Amino acid sequence: QVQLVEFGGDVVQTGASLRLSCEVSGRIDGSYIISWFREAPGKPRLFVAGISWSGHNVDYMDSVKGRSRIYRDSAKNQVHLQMNSLKPEDTAVYYCAVETGVLRYISRLAVEYHFWGQGTQVTVSS
């Protein structure tokens, strides 16, 4: 079993930066994938960024590429998503999720993830 707790969501203005954190506990293997998804009201849950637990592989959705960074703090068992130049369209509930290494690649499909956190709200005002 894997437990995930997200924190760091906030209300910020356009152009601000924010760091979201996901604390991971339980049995973790180097092949696991930890990804961030977001869900805005009335819209499907979308992949934002993902990283292998080994840290060797990362992936980003196009709309955040170049202004976001996902990285792992192995000492604290945390995965962070640093987001810069935030826009109103970034407003959503952000979730972290774990895929248990079955696929051997970073999937962008929410249905392929096995464990989820409770989410943290990010609101970007214009």
CSV table of N, CA and C in Angstrom, one decimal:
chain,number,residue,atom,x,y,z
A,1,GLN,N,0.8,-1.2,0.0
A,1,GLN,CA,0.0,0.0,0.0
A,1,GLN,C,0.9,1.2,0.0
A,2,VAL,N,0.4,2.3,-0.7
A,2,VAL,CA,1.1,3.6,-0.7
A,2,VAL,C,0.1,4.6,-0.3
A,3,GLN,N,0.6,5.5,0.6
A,3,GLN,CA,-0.2,6.7,1.0
A,3,GLN,C,0.4,8.0,0.5
A,4,LEU,N,-0.5,8.8,0.0
A,4,LEU,CA,0.0,10.1,-0.6
A,4,LEU,C,-0.8,11.3,0.1
A,5,VAL,N,0.0,12.3,0.4
A,5,VAL,CA,-0.6,13.5,1.0
A,5,VAL,C,-0.1,14.7,0.3
A,6,GLU,N,-1.0,15.5,-0.3
A,6,GLU,CA,-0.5,16.7,-1.1
A,6,GLU,C,-0.7,17.9,-0.2
A,7,PHE,N,0.2,18.9,-0.4
A,7,PHE,CA,0.0,20.2,0.3
A,7,PHE,C,0.7,21.2,-0.6
A,8,GLY,N,0.4,22.5,-0.2
A,8,GLY,CA,1.1,23.6,-1.0
A,8,GLY,C,0.1,24.4,-1.8
A,9,GLY,N,-1.1,23.9,-2.0
A,9,GLY,CA,-2.1,24.7,-2.8
A,9,GLY,C,-2.4,26.0,-2.1
A,10,ASP,N,-2.8,27.0,-3.0
A,10,ASP,CA,-3.0,28.4,-2.4
A,10,ASP,C,-3.8,29.2,-3.4
A,11,VAL,N,-4.2,30.4,-3.0
A,11,VAL,CA,-4.8,31.4,-3.9
A,11,VAL,C,-3.7,32.4,-4.2
A,12,VAL,N,-3.4,32.5,-5.5
A,12,VAL,CA,-2.3,33.4,-6.0
A,12,VAL,C,-2.7,34.2,-7.1
A,13,GLN,N,-2.0,35.2,-7.5
A,13,GLN,CA,-2.3,36.1,-8.6
A,13,GLN,C,-1.6,35.6,-9.9
A,14,THR,N,-2.1,36.0,-11.0
A,14,THR,CA,-1.4,35.6,-12.3
A,14,THR,C,0.0,36.0,-12.3
A,15,GLY,N,0.9,35.1,-12.7
A,15,GLY,CA,2.3,35.4,-12.8
A,15,GLY,C,3.1,34.9,-11.6
A,16,ALA,N,2.4,34.5,-10.5
A,16,ALA,CA,3.0,34.0,-9.3
A,16,ALA,C,3.6,32.6,-9.5
A,17,SER,N,4.3,32.2,-8.5
A,17,SER,CA,4.9,30.8,-8.5
A,17,SER,C,4.3,30.1,-7.3
A,18,LEU,N,4.3,28.8,-7.4
A,18,LEU,CA,3.8,27.9,-6.3
A,18,LEU,C,4.5,26.6,-6.4
A,19,ARG,N,4.8,26.0,-5.2
A,19,ARG,CA,5.4,24.7,-5.1
A,19,ARG,C,4.4,23.8,-4.4
A,20,LEU,N,4.0,22.8,-5.1
A,20,LEU,CA,3.1,21.7,-4.6
A,20,LEU,C,4.0,20.6,-4.1
A,21,SER,N,3.6,19.9,-3.0
A,21,SER,CA,4.4,18.8,-2.5
A,21,SER,C,3.5,17.6,-2.3
A,22,CYS,N,4.1,16.4,-2.5
A,22,CYS,CA,3.4,15.2,-2.3
A,22,CYS,C,4.3,14.3,-1.4
A,23,GLU,N,3.8,14.0,-0.2
A,23,GLU,CA,4.5,13.2,0.7
A,23,GLU,C,4.1,11.7,0.5
A,24,VAL,N,5.1,10.9,0.2
A,24,VAL,CA,4.8,9.5,-0.2
A,24,VAL,C,5.2,8.6,1.0
A,25,SER,N,4.4,7.7,1.4
A,25,SER,CA,4.7,6.7,2.4
A,25,SER,C,4.2,5.3,2.0
A,26,GLY,N,4.8,4.3,2.7
A,26,GLY,CA,4.5,2.9,2.3
A,26,GLY,C,5.6,2.3,1.5
A,27,ARG,N,5.2,1.2,0.8
A,27,ARG,CA,6.2,0.5,0.0
A,27,ARG,C,6.4,1.1,-1.3
A,28,ILE,N,7.6,1.6,-1.6
A,28,ILE,CA,7.9,2.3,-2.8
A,28,ILE,C,9.1,1.6,-3.5
A,29,ASP,N,8.9,1.3,-4.8
A,29,ASP,CA,9.9,0.6,-5.6
A,29,ASP,C,10.5,1.6,-6.6
A,30,GLY,N,11.8,1.4,-7.0
A,30,GLY,CA,12.4,2.3,-7.9
A,30,GLY,C,11.7,2.4,-9.2
A,31,SER,N,10.9,1.5,-9.6
A,31,SER,CA,10.2,1.5,-10.9
A,31,SER,C,8.9,2.2,-10.8
A,32,TYR,N,8.5,2.7,-9.6
A,32,TYR,CA,7.2,3.4,-9.5
A,32,TYR,C,7.2,4.7,-10.2
A,33,ILE,N,6.1,5.2,-10.6
A,33,ILE,CA,5.9,6.5,-11.2
A,33,ILE,C,5.1,7.3,-10.3
A,34,ILE,N,5.5,8.6,-10.1
A,34,ILE,CA,4.7,9.5,-9.3
A,34,ILE,C,4.3,10.7,-10.2
A,35,SER,N,3.1,10.9,-10.4
A,35,SER,CA,2.6,12.0,-11.3
A,35,SER,C,1.7,12.9,-10.6
A,36,TRP,N,1.6,14.1,-11.2
A,36,TRP,CA,0.6,15.1,-10.8
A,36,TRP,C,-0.4,15.2,-11.9
A,37,PHE,N,-1.7,15.2,-11.4
A,37,PHE,CA,-2.8,15.5,-12.3
A,37,PHE,C,-3.6,16.7,-11.8
A,38,ARG,N,-4.4,17.3,-12.6
A,38,ARG,CA,-5.3,18.4,-12.1
A,38,ARG,C,-6.7,18.2,-12.7
A,39,GLU,N,-7.6,18.7,-11.9
A,39,GLU,CA,-9.0,18.6,-12.3
A,39,GLU,C,-9.7,19.9,-12.0
A,40,ALA,N,-10.1,20.6,-13.1
A,40,ALA,CA,-10.9,21.8,-13.0
A,40,ALA,C,-12.4,21.5,-13.0
A,41,PRO,N,-13.2,22.3,-12.5
A,41,PRO,CA,-14.7,22.1,-12.4
A,41,PRO,C,-15.2,21.8,-13.8
A,42,GLY,N,-15.9,20.7,-14.0
A,42,GLY,CA,-16.6,20.3,-15.3
A,42,GLY,C,-15.6,19.8,-16.3
A,43,LYS,N,-14.4,19.6,-15.9
A,43,LYS,CA,-13.4,19.1,-16.9
A,43,LYS,C,-12.8,17.7,-16.4
A,44,PRO,N,-12.2,16.9,-17.3
A,44,PRO,CA,-11.6,15.7,-16.9
A,44,PRO,C,-10.3,15.9,-16.1
A,45,ARG,N,-9.9,14.9,-15.4
A,45,ARG,CA,-8.6,14.9,-14.7
A,45,ARG,C,-7.5,14.7,-15.7
A,46,LEU,N,-6.6,15.7,-15.7
A,46,LEU,CA,-5.5,15.7,-16.8
A,46,LEU,C,-4.2,15.6,-16.2
A,47,PHE,N,-3.3,14.9,-16.9
A,47,PHE,CA,-1.9,14.7,-16.5
A,47,PHE,C,-1.2,16.1,-16.6
A,48,VAL,N,-0.4,16.4,-15.6
A,48,VAL,CA,0.4,17.6,-15.6
A,48,VAL,C,1.9,17.3,-15.7
A,49,ALA,N,2.4,16.4,-14.9
A,49,ALA,CA,3.8,16.1,-14.9
A,49,ALA,C,4.0,14.8,-14.2
A,50,GLY,N,5.1,14.0,-14.5
A,50,GLY,CA,5.4,12.8,-13.9
A,50,GLY,C,6.8,12.5,-13.8
A,51,ILE,N,7.2,11.7,-12.8
A,51,ILE,CA,8.6,11.4,-12.6
A,51,ILE,C,8.7,10.0,-12.1
A,52,SER,N,9.8,9.3,-12.6
A,52,SER,CA,10.0,7.9,-12.0
A,52,SER,C,10.6,8.1,-10.6
A,53,TRP,N,10.4,7.1,-9.8
A,53,TRP,CA,10.9,7.2,-8.4
A,53,TRP,C,12.4,7.2,-8.4
A,54,SER,N,13.0,6.6,-9.4
A,54,SER,CA,14.5,6.7,-9.5
A,54,SER,C,14.9,8.1,-9.9
A,55,GLY,N,14.0,8.9,-10.4
A,55,GLY,CA,14.4,10.2,-10.8
A,55,GLY,C,15.0,10.3,-12.2
A,56,HIS,N,15.1,9.2,-12.9
A,56,HIS,CA,15.7,9.2,-14.2
A,56,HIS,C,14.8,9.8,-15.4
A,57,ASN,N,13.5,9.7,-15.2
A,57,ASN,CA,12.6,10.0,-16.3
A,57,ASN,C,11.6,11.0,-15.8
A,58,VAL,N,11.3,12.1,-16.6
A,58,VAL,CA,10.3,13.0,-16.3
A,58,VAL,C,9.5,13.3,-17.6
A,59,ASP,N,8.3,13.8,-17.4
A,59,ASP,CA,7.4,14.1,-18.5
A,59,ASP,C,6.5,15.3,-18.1
A,60,TYR,N,6.1,16.1,-19.0
A,60,TYR,CA,5.3,17.3,-18.7
A,60,TYR,C,4.2,17.4,-19.8
A,61,MET,N,3.0,17.9,-19.4
A,61,MET,CA,2.1,18.3,-20.4
A,61,MET,C,2.5,19.6,-21.1
A,62,ASP,N,2.1,19.8,-22.3
A,62,ASP,CA,2.7,20.9,-23.1
A,62,ASP,C,2.4,22.2,-22.5
A,63,SER,N,1.2,22.4,-21.9
A,63,SER,CA,0.9,23.7,-21.4
A,63,SER,C,1.7,24.2,-20.1
A,64,VAL,N,2.4,23.3,-19.5
A,64,VAL,CA,3.2,23.6,-18.3
A,64,VAL,C,4.7,23.5,-18.6
A,65,LYS,N,5.0,22.9,-19.8
A,65,LYS,CA,6.4,22.6,-20.1
A,65,LYS,C,7.1,24.0,-20.2
A,66,GLY,N,8.3,24.1,-19.6
A,66,GLY,CA,9.1,25.3,-19.7
A,66,GLY,C,8.9,26.2,-18.5
A,67,ARG,N,7.8,26.0,-17.8
A,67,ARG,CA,7.5,26.9,-16.6
A,67,ARG,C,7.2,26.1,-15.4
A,68,SER,N,7.5,24.8,-15.5
A,68,SER,CA,7.2,23.9,-14.3
A,68,SER,C,8.4,22.9,-14.2
A,69,ARG,N,8.6,22.4,-13.0
A,69,ARG,CA,9.6,21.4,-12.8
A,69,ARG,C,9.1,20.4,-11.7
A,70,ILE,N,9.2,19.1,-12.0
A,70,ILE,CA,8.9,18.1,-11.1
A,70,ILE,C,10.2,17.5,-10.6
A,71,TYR,N,10.3,17.3,-9.3
A,71,TYR,CA,11.6,16.7,-8.8
A,71,TYR,C,11.3,16.0,-7.5
A,72,ARG,N,12.2,15.1,-7.1
A,72,ARG,CA,12.0,14.3,-6.0
A,72,ARG,C,13.0,14.6,-4.9
A,73,ASP,N,12.6,14.7,-3.7
A,73,ASP,CA,13.4,14.9,-2.5
A,73,ASP,C,13.5,13.5,-1.8
A,74,SER,N,14.5,12.8,-2.1
A,74,SER,CA,14.6,11.4,-1.6
A,74,SER,C,14.7,11.3,-0.1
A,75,ALA,N,15.3,12.3,0.5
A,75,ALA,CA,15.5,12.3,2.0
A,75,ALA,C,14.2,12.4,2.7
A,76,LYS,N,13.2,13.1,2.1
A,76,LYS,CA,11.9,13.3,2.8
A,76,LYS,C,10.8,12.5,2.1
A,77,ASN,N,11.2,11.7,1.1
A,77,ASN,CA,10.1,10.9,0.4
A,77,ASN,C,9.0,11.8,-0.1
A,78,GLN,N,9.4,12.9,-0.7
A,78,GLN,CA,8.5,13.8,-1.3
A,78,GLN,C,8.8,14.1,-2.8
A,79,VAL,N,7.7,14.4,-3.5
A,79,VAL,CA,7.8,14.8,-4.9
A,79,VAL,C,7.2,16.2,-5.0
A,80,HIS,N,7.9,17.1,-5.6
A,80,HIS,CA,7.5,18.5,-5.6
A,80,HIS,C,7.2,18.9,-7.1
A,81,LEU,N,6.2,19.7,-7.2
A,81,LEU,CA,5.9,20.3,-8.5
A,81,LEU,C,6.0,21.8,-8.4
A,82,GLN,N,7.1,22.4,-8.9
A,82,GLN,CA,7.3,23.8,-8.9
A,82,GLN,C,6.6,24.4,-10.2
A,83,MET,N,5.7,25.3,-10.0
A,83,MET,CA,5.0,25.9,-11.1
A,83,MET,C,5.3,27.4,-11.1
A,84,ASN,N,5.7,28.0,-12.2
A,84,ASN,CA,6.0,29.4,-12.3
A,84,ASN,C,5.0,30.0,-13.4
A,85,SER,N,5.0,31.3,-13.4
A,85,SER,CA,4.2,32.1,-14.3
A,85,SER,C,2.8,31.5,-14.4
A,86,LEU,N,2.2,31.4,-13.2
A,86,LEU,CA,0.8,30.8,-13.2
A,86,LEU,C,-0.2,31.6,-13.9
A,87,LYS,N,-1.2,30.9,-14.5
A,87,LYS,CA,-2.2,31.5,-15.3
A,87,LYS,C,-3.6,31.1,-14.7
A,88,PRO,N,-4.6,31.9,-14.9
A,88,PRO,CA,-6.0,31.5,-14.4
A,88,PRO,C,-6.4,30.1,-14.9
A,89,GLU,N,-5.9,29.7,-16.1
A,89,GLU,CA,-6.3,28.3,-16.5
A,89,GLU,C,-5.6,27.2,-15.8
A,90,ASP,N,-4.6,27.6,-14.9
A,90,ASP,CA,-4.0,26.6,-14.1
A,90,ASP,C,-4.9,26.3,-12.8
A,91,THR,N,-5.9,27.0,-12.6
A,91,THR,CA,-6.8,26.8,-11.5
A,91,THR,C,-7.4,25.4,-11.5
A,92,ALA,N,-7.2,24.6,-10.5
A,92,ALA,CA,-7.8,23.3,-10.4
A,92,ALA,C,-7.4,22.7,-9.1
A,93,VAL,N,-8.0,21.5,-8.8
A,93,VAL,CA,-7.5,20.7,-7.7
A,93,VAL,C,-6.4,19.8,-8.3
A,94,TYR,N,-5.2,19.8,-7.6
A,94,TYR,CA,-4.1,19.1,-8.0
A,94,TYR,C,-3.9,17.8,-7.2
A,95,TYR,N,-3.8,16.7,-7.9
A,95,TYR,CA,-3.6,15.4,-7.2
A,95,TYR,C,-2.3,14.8,-7.6
A,96,CYS,N,-1.7,14.1,-6.6
A,96,CYS,CA,-0.6,13.2,-7.0
A,96,CYS,C,-1.0,11.8,-6.9
A,97,ALA,N,-0.4,11.0,-7.7
A,97,ALA,CA,-0.8,9.6,-7.9
A,97,ALA,C,0.4,8.7,-8.2
A,98,VAL,N,0.3,7.5,-7.9
A,98,VAL,CA,1.4,6.5,-8.1
A,98,VAL,C,0.9,5.4,-9.0
A,99,GLU,N,1.8,5.1,-10.0
A,99,GLU,CA,1.6,3.9,-10.8
A,99,GLU,C,2.7,2.9,-10.4
A,100,THR,N,2.4,1.7,-10.1
A,100,THR,CA,3.3,0.8,-9.4
A,100,THR,C,4.3,0.1,-10.4
A,101,GLY,N,4.7,0.7,-11.4
A,101,GLY,CA,5.8,0.2,-12.2
A,101,GLY,C,5.4,-0.9,-13.2
A,102,VAL,N,4.1,-1.1,-13.3
A,102,VAL,CA,3.6,-2.2,-14.3
A,102,VAL,C,4.0,-1.8,-15.7
A,103,LEU,N,3.8,-0.5,-16.0
A,103,LEU,CA,3.9,0.0,-17.4
A,103,LEU,C,5.4,0.2,-17.8
A,104,ARG,N,6.2,0.6,-16.9
A,104,ARG,CA,7.6,0.9,-17.2
A,104,ARG,C,7.8,2.2,-18.0
A,105,TYR,N,6.8,3.0,-18.0
A,105,TYR,CA,6.9,4.4,-18.6
A,105,TYR,C,5.9,5.3,-17.9
A,106,ILE,N,6.1,6.6,-18.1
A,106,ILE,CA,5.2,7.6,-17.4
A,106,ILE,C,3.9,7.7,-18.2
A,107,SER,N,2.8,7.1,-17.7
A,107,SER,CA,1.6,7.2,-18.4
A,107,SER,C,0.9,8.6,-18.1
A,108,ARG,N,0.2,9.0,-19.1
A,108,ARG,CA,-0.6,10.3,-18.9
A,108,ARG,C,-2.1,10.0,-18.7
A,109,LEU,N,-2.4,8.7,-18.5
A,109,LEU,CA,-3.8,8.3,-18.3
A,109,LEU,C,-4.1,8.1,-16.8
A,110,ALA,N,-5.1,8.8,-16.3
A,110,ALA,CA,-5.4,8.7,-14.9
A,110,ALA,C,-5.8,7.3,-14.5
A,111,VAL,N,-6.5,6.6,-15.4
A,111,VAL,CA,-7.0,5.2,-15.1
A,111,VAL,C,-5.9,4.2,-14.8
A,112,GLU,N,-4.7,4.5,-15.2
A,112,GLU,CA,-3.6,3.6,-15.1
A,112,GLU,C,-2.8,3.8,-13.8
A,113,TYR,N,-3.3,4.7,-12.9
A,113,TYR,CA,-2.6,4.9,-11.6
A,113,TYR,C,-3.4,4.2,-10.5
A,114,HIS,N,-2.6,3.8,-9.5
A,114,HIS,CA,-3.2,2.9,-8.5
A,114,HIS,C,-3.5,3.5,-7.2
A,115,PHE,N,-2.8,4.6,-6.9
A,115,PHE,CA,-3.0,5.2,-5.6
A,115,PHE,C,-3.1,6.7,-5.8
A,116,TRP,N,-3.9,7.4,-5.0
A,116,TRP,CA,-4.2,8.8,-5.2
A,116,TRP,C,-4.2,9.5,-3.8
A,117,GLY,N,-3.8,10.8,-3.9
A,117,GLY,CA,-3.9,11.6,-2.7
A,117,GLY,C,-5.3,12.3,-2.7
A,118,GLN,N,-5.5,13.1,-1.7
A,118,GLN,CA,-6.8,13.7,-1.6
A,118,GLN,C,-7.0,15.0,-2.3
A,119,GLY,N,-5.9,15.6,-2.8
A,119,GLY,CA,-5.9,16.8,-3.7
A,119,GLY,C,-5.6,18.0,-2.9
A,120,THR,N,-5.1,19.0,-3.6
A,120,THR,CA,-4.9,20.4,-3.0
A,120,THR,C,-5.3,21.4,-4.0
A,121,GLN,N,-6.0,22.4,-3.5
A,121,GLN,CA,-6.6,23.4,-4.4
A,121,GLN,C,-5.6,24.5,-4.8
A,122,VAL,N,-5.5,24.8,-6.1
A,122,VAL,CA,-4.7,25.9,-6.6
A,122,VAL,C,-5.7,26.8,-7.3
A,123,THR,N,-5.7,28.1,-6.9
A,123,THR,CA,-6.6,29.1,-7.5
A,123,THR,C,-5.7,30.3,-8.0
A,124,VAL,N,-5.8,30.6,-9.3
A,124,VAL,CA,-5.0,31.7,-9.8
A,124,VAL,C,-6.0,32.8,-10.3
A,125,SER,N,-5.9,33.9,-9.6
A,125,SER,CA,-6.8,35.0,-9.9
A,125,SER,C,-6.2,35.9,-11.0
A,126,SER,N,-7.0,36.5,-11.8
A,126,SER,CA,-6.5,37.4,-12.9
A,126,SER,C,-6.5,38.8,-12.4
